[in-house]
Short mmCIF file of C-alpha atoms in Angstrom, two decimals:
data_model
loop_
_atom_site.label_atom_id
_atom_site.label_comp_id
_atom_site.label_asym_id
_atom_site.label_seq_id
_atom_site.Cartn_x
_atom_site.Cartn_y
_atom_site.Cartn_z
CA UNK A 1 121.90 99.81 121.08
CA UNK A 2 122.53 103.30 121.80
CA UNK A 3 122.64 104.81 118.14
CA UNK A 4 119.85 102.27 117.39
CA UNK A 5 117.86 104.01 120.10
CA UNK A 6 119.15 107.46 119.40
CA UNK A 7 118.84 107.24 115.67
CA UNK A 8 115.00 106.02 116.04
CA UNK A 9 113.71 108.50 118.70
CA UNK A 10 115.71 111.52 116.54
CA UNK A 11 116.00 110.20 113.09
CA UNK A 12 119.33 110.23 111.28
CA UNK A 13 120.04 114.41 110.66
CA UNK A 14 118.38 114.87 114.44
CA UNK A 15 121.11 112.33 115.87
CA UNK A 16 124.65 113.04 116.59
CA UNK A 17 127.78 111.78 117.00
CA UNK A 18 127.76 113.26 120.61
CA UNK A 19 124.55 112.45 121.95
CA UNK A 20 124.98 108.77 120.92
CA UNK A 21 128.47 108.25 122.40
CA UNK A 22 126.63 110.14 125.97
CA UNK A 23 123.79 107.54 125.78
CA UNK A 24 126.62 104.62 125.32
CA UNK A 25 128.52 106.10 128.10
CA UNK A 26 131.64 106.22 126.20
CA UNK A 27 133.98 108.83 124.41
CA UNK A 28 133.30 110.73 121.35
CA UNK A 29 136.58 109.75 120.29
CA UNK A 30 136.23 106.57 121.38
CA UNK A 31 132.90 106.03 119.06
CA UNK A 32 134.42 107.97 116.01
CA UNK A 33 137.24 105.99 116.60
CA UNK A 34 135.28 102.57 116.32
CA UNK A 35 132.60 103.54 114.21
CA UNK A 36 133.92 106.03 112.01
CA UNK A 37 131.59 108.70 110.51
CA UNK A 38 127.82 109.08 111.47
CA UNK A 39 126.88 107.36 107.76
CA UNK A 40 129.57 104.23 108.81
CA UNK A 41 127.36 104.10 112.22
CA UNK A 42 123.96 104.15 110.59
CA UNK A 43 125.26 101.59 108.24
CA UNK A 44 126.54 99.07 110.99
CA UNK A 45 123.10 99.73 112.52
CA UNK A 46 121.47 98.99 109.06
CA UNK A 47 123.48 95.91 109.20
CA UNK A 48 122.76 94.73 112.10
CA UNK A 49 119.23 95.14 111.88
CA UNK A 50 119.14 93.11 108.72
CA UNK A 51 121.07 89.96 110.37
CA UNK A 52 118.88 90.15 113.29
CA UNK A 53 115.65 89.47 111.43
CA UNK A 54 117.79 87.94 108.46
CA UNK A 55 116.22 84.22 108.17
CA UNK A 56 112.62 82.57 109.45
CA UNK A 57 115.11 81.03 112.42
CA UNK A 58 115.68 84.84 113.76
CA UNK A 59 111.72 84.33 114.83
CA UNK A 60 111.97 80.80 115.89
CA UNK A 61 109.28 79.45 113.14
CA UNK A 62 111.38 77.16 111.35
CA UNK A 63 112.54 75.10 114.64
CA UNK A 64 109.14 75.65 116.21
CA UNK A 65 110.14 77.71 119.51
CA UNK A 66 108.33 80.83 118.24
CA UNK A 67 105.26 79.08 120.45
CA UNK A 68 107.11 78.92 123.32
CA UNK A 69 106.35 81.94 125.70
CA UNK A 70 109.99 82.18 127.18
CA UNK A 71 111.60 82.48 123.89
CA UNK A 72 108.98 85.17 122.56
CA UNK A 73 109.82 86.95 125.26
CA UNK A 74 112.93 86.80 124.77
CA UNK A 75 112.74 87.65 120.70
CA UNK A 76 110.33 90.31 121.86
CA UNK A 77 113.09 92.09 124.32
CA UNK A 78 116.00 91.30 121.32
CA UNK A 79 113.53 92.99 118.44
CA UNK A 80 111.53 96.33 120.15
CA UNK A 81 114.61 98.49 119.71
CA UNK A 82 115.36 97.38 116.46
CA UNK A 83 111.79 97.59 115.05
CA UNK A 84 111.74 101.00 116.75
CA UNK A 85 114.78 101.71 114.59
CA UNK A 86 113.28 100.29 111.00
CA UNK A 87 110.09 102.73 111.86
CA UNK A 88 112.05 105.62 111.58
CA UNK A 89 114.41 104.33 108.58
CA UNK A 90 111.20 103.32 106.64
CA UNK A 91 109.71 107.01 107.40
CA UNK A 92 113.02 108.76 106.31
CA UNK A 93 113.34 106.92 103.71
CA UNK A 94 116.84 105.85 104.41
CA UNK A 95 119.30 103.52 102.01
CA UNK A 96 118.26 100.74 103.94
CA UNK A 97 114.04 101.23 103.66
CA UNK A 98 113.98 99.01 100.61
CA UNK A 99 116.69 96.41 101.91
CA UNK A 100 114.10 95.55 105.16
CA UNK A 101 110.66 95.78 102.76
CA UNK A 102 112.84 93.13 100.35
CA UNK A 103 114.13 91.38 103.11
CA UNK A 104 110.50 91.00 105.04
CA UNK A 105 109.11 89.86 101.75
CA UNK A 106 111.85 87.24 101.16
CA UNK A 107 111.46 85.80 104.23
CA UNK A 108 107.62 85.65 104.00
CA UNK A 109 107.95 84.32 100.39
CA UNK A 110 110.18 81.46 101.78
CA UNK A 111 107.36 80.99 104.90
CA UNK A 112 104.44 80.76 102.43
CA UNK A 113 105.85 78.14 100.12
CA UNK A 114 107.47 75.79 102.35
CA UNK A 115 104.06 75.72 104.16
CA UNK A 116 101.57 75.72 101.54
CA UNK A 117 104.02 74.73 98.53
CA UNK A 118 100.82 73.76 96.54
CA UNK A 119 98.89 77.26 96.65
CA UNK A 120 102.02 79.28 96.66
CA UNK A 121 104.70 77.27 94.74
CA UNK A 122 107.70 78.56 94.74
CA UNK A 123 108.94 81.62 92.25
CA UNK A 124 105.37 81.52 91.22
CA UNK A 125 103.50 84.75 90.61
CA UNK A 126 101.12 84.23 93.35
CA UNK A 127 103.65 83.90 96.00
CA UNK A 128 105.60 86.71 95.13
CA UNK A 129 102.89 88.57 95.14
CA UNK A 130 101.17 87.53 98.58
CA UNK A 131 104.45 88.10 100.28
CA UNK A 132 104.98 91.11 98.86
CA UNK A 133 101.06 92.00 100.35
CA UNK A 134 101.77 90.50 103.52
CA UNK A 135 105.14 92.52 104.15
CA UNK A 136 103.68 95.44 102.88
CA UNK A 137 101.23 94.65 105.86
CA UNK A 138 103.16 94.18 108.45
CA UNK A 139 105.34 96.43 108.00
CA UNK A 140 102.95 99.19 108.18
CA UNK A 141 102.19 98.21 111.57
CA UNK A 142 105.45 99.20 112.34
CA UNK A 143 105.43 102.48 110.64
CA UNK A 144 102.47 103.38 111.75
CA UNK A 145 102.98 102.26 115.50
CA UNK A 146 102.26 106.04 117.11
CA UNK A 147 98.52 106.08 115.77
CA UNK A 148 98.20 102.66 116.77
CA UNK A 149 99.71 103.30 120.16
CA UNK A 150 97.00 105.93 120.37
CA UNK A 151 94.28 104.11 119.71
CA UNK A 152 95.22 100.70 121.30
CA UNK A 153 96.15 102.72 124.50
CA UNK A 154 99.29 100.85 124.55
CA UNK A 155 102.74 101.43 123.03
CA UNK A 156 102.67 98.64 120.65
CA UNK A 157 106.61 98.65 120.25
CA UNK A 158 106.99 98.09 124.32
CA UNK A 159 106.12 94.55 125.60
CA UNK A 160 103.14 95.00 126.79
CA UNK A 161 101.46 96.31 123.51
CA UNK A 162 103.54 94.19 121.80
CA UNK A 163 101.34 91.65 122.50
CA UNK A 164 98.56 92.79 122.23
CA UNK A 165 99.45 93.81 118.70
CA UNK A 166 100.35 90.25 118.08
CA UNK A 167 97.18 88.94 119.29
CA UNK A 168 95.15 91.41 117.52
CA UNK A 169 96.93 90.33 114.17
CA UNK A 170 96.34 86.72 114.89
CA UNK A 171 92.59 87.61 115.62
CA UNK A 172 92.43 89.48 112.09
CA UNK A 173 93.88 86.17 110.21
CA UNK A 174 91.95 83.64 112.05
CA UNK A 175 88.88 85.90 111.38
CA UNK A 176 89.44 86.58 107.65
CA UNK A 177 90.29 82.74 107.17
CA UNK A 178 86.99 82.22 107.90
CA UNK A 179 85.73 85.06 105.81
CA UNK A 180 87.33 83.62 103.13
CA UNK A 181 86.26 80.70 103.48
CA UNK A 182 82.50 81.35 103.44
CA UNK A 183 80.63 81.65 100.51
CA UNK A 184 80.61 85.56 100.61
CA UNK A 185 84.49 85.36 100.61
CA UNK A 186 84.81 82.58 97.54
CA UNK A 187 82.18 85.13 95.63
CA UNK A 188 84.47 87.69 96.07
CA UNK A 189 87.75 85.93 94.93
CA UNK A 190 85.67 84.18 91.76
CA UNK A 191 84.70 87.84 90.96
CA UNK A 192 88.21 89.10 91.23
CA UNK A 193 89.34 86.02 89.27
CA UNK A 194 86.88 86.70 86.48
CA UNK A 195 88.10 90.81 86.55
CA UNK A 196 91.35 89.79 86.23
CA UNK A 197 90.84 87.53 83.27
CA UNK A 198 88.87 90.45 81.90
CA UNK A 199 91.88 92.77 82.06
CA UNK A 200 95.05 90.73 81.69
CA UNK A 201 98.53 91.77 82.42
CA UNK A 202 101.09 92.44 80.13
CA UNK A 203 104.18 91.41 82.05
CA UNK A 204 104.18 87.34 81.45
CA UNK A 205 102.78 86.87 85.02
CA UNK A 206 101.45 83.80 85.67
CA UNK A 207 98.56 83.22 88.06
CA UNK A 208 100.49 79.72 88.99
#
């Protein structure tokens, strides 16, 4: 928790050996030791991270107890420090940036087709591709948390703006659902449909 904390707040050249093993309240040698080198630490922490949010169970949607207010909590208390963490690696750049964007759009890929296995069936085109928008999406919620901090007022990687991040994305989707829905929305689709048949790809893509 401590170089998870340390390497998000400093990023990984700011960080040190030192000031992480202070913040964990335990030796340098002790940490070294354990850990090894400052890249071996960043890597456990990479690691780590990845496990944590490694399957759709990690956020409770699979068994269902992602809408249960305790265990949200609790997710939300396990996940701040880590997401704080991914911010910083996704800014920097690090070796893992493209494991969590691959990872985030796995997991949404697997999300999208077991609920909606008819519009997004699976290893189809269209699935890859919406989970590769939606993770693209969220993601840059996370990266860009300080300007939204700003302007919500709130910092939305603490609980309390957590939430209301949450809430505000779940507003967005219910609202565009029914944007989509309308007949403004379907005249927009049909017209990207018909653009798209205009200019087809060149990579065996389906539209599935």
């Amino acid at each position: 928790d401590a170089a998870l904390a340390q390497f998000a707040e400093h990023g990984f050249k700011g960080a040190t050996i030192k000031g992480i093993a202070a913040a964990a309240g335990v030796s340098h040698g002790l940490l070294q030791h354990h850990f090894g080198s400052k890249d071996d630490l960043r890597g456990a922490c990479d690691e780590y991270a990845l496990q944590t949010f490694g399957t759709l169970d990690s956020f409770g949607v699979t068994s269902g107890e992602i809408t249960n207010p305790d265990f949200l909590g609790e997710l939300s208390g396990r996940s701040l420090l880590i997401l704080r963490y991914i911010a910083r690696a996704m800014v920097e750049g690090s070796p893992a940036a493209s494991a969590f964007y691959e990872n985030g759009a796995s997991l949404t890929e697997r999300f999208l087709s077991q609920n909606w296995p008819e519009r997004f069936p699976e290893g189809s085109d269209r699935v890859r591709d919406a989970a590769s928008v939606m993770a693209a999406m969220h993601l840059s919620t996370i990266v860009l948390h300080e300007h939204l901090s700003r302007r919500m007022g709130s910092d939305v990687l603490a609980t309390e703006g957590a939430s209301r991040l949450a809430l505000g994305i779940l507003d967005v989707y219910t609202s565009m659902g029914e944007f989509t829905a309308s007949g403004m929305g379907q005249g927009i689709r049909d017209a990207v449909v018909k653009q798209q048949e205009s200019h087809p790809t060149t990579n065996g893509g389906d539209d599935a």
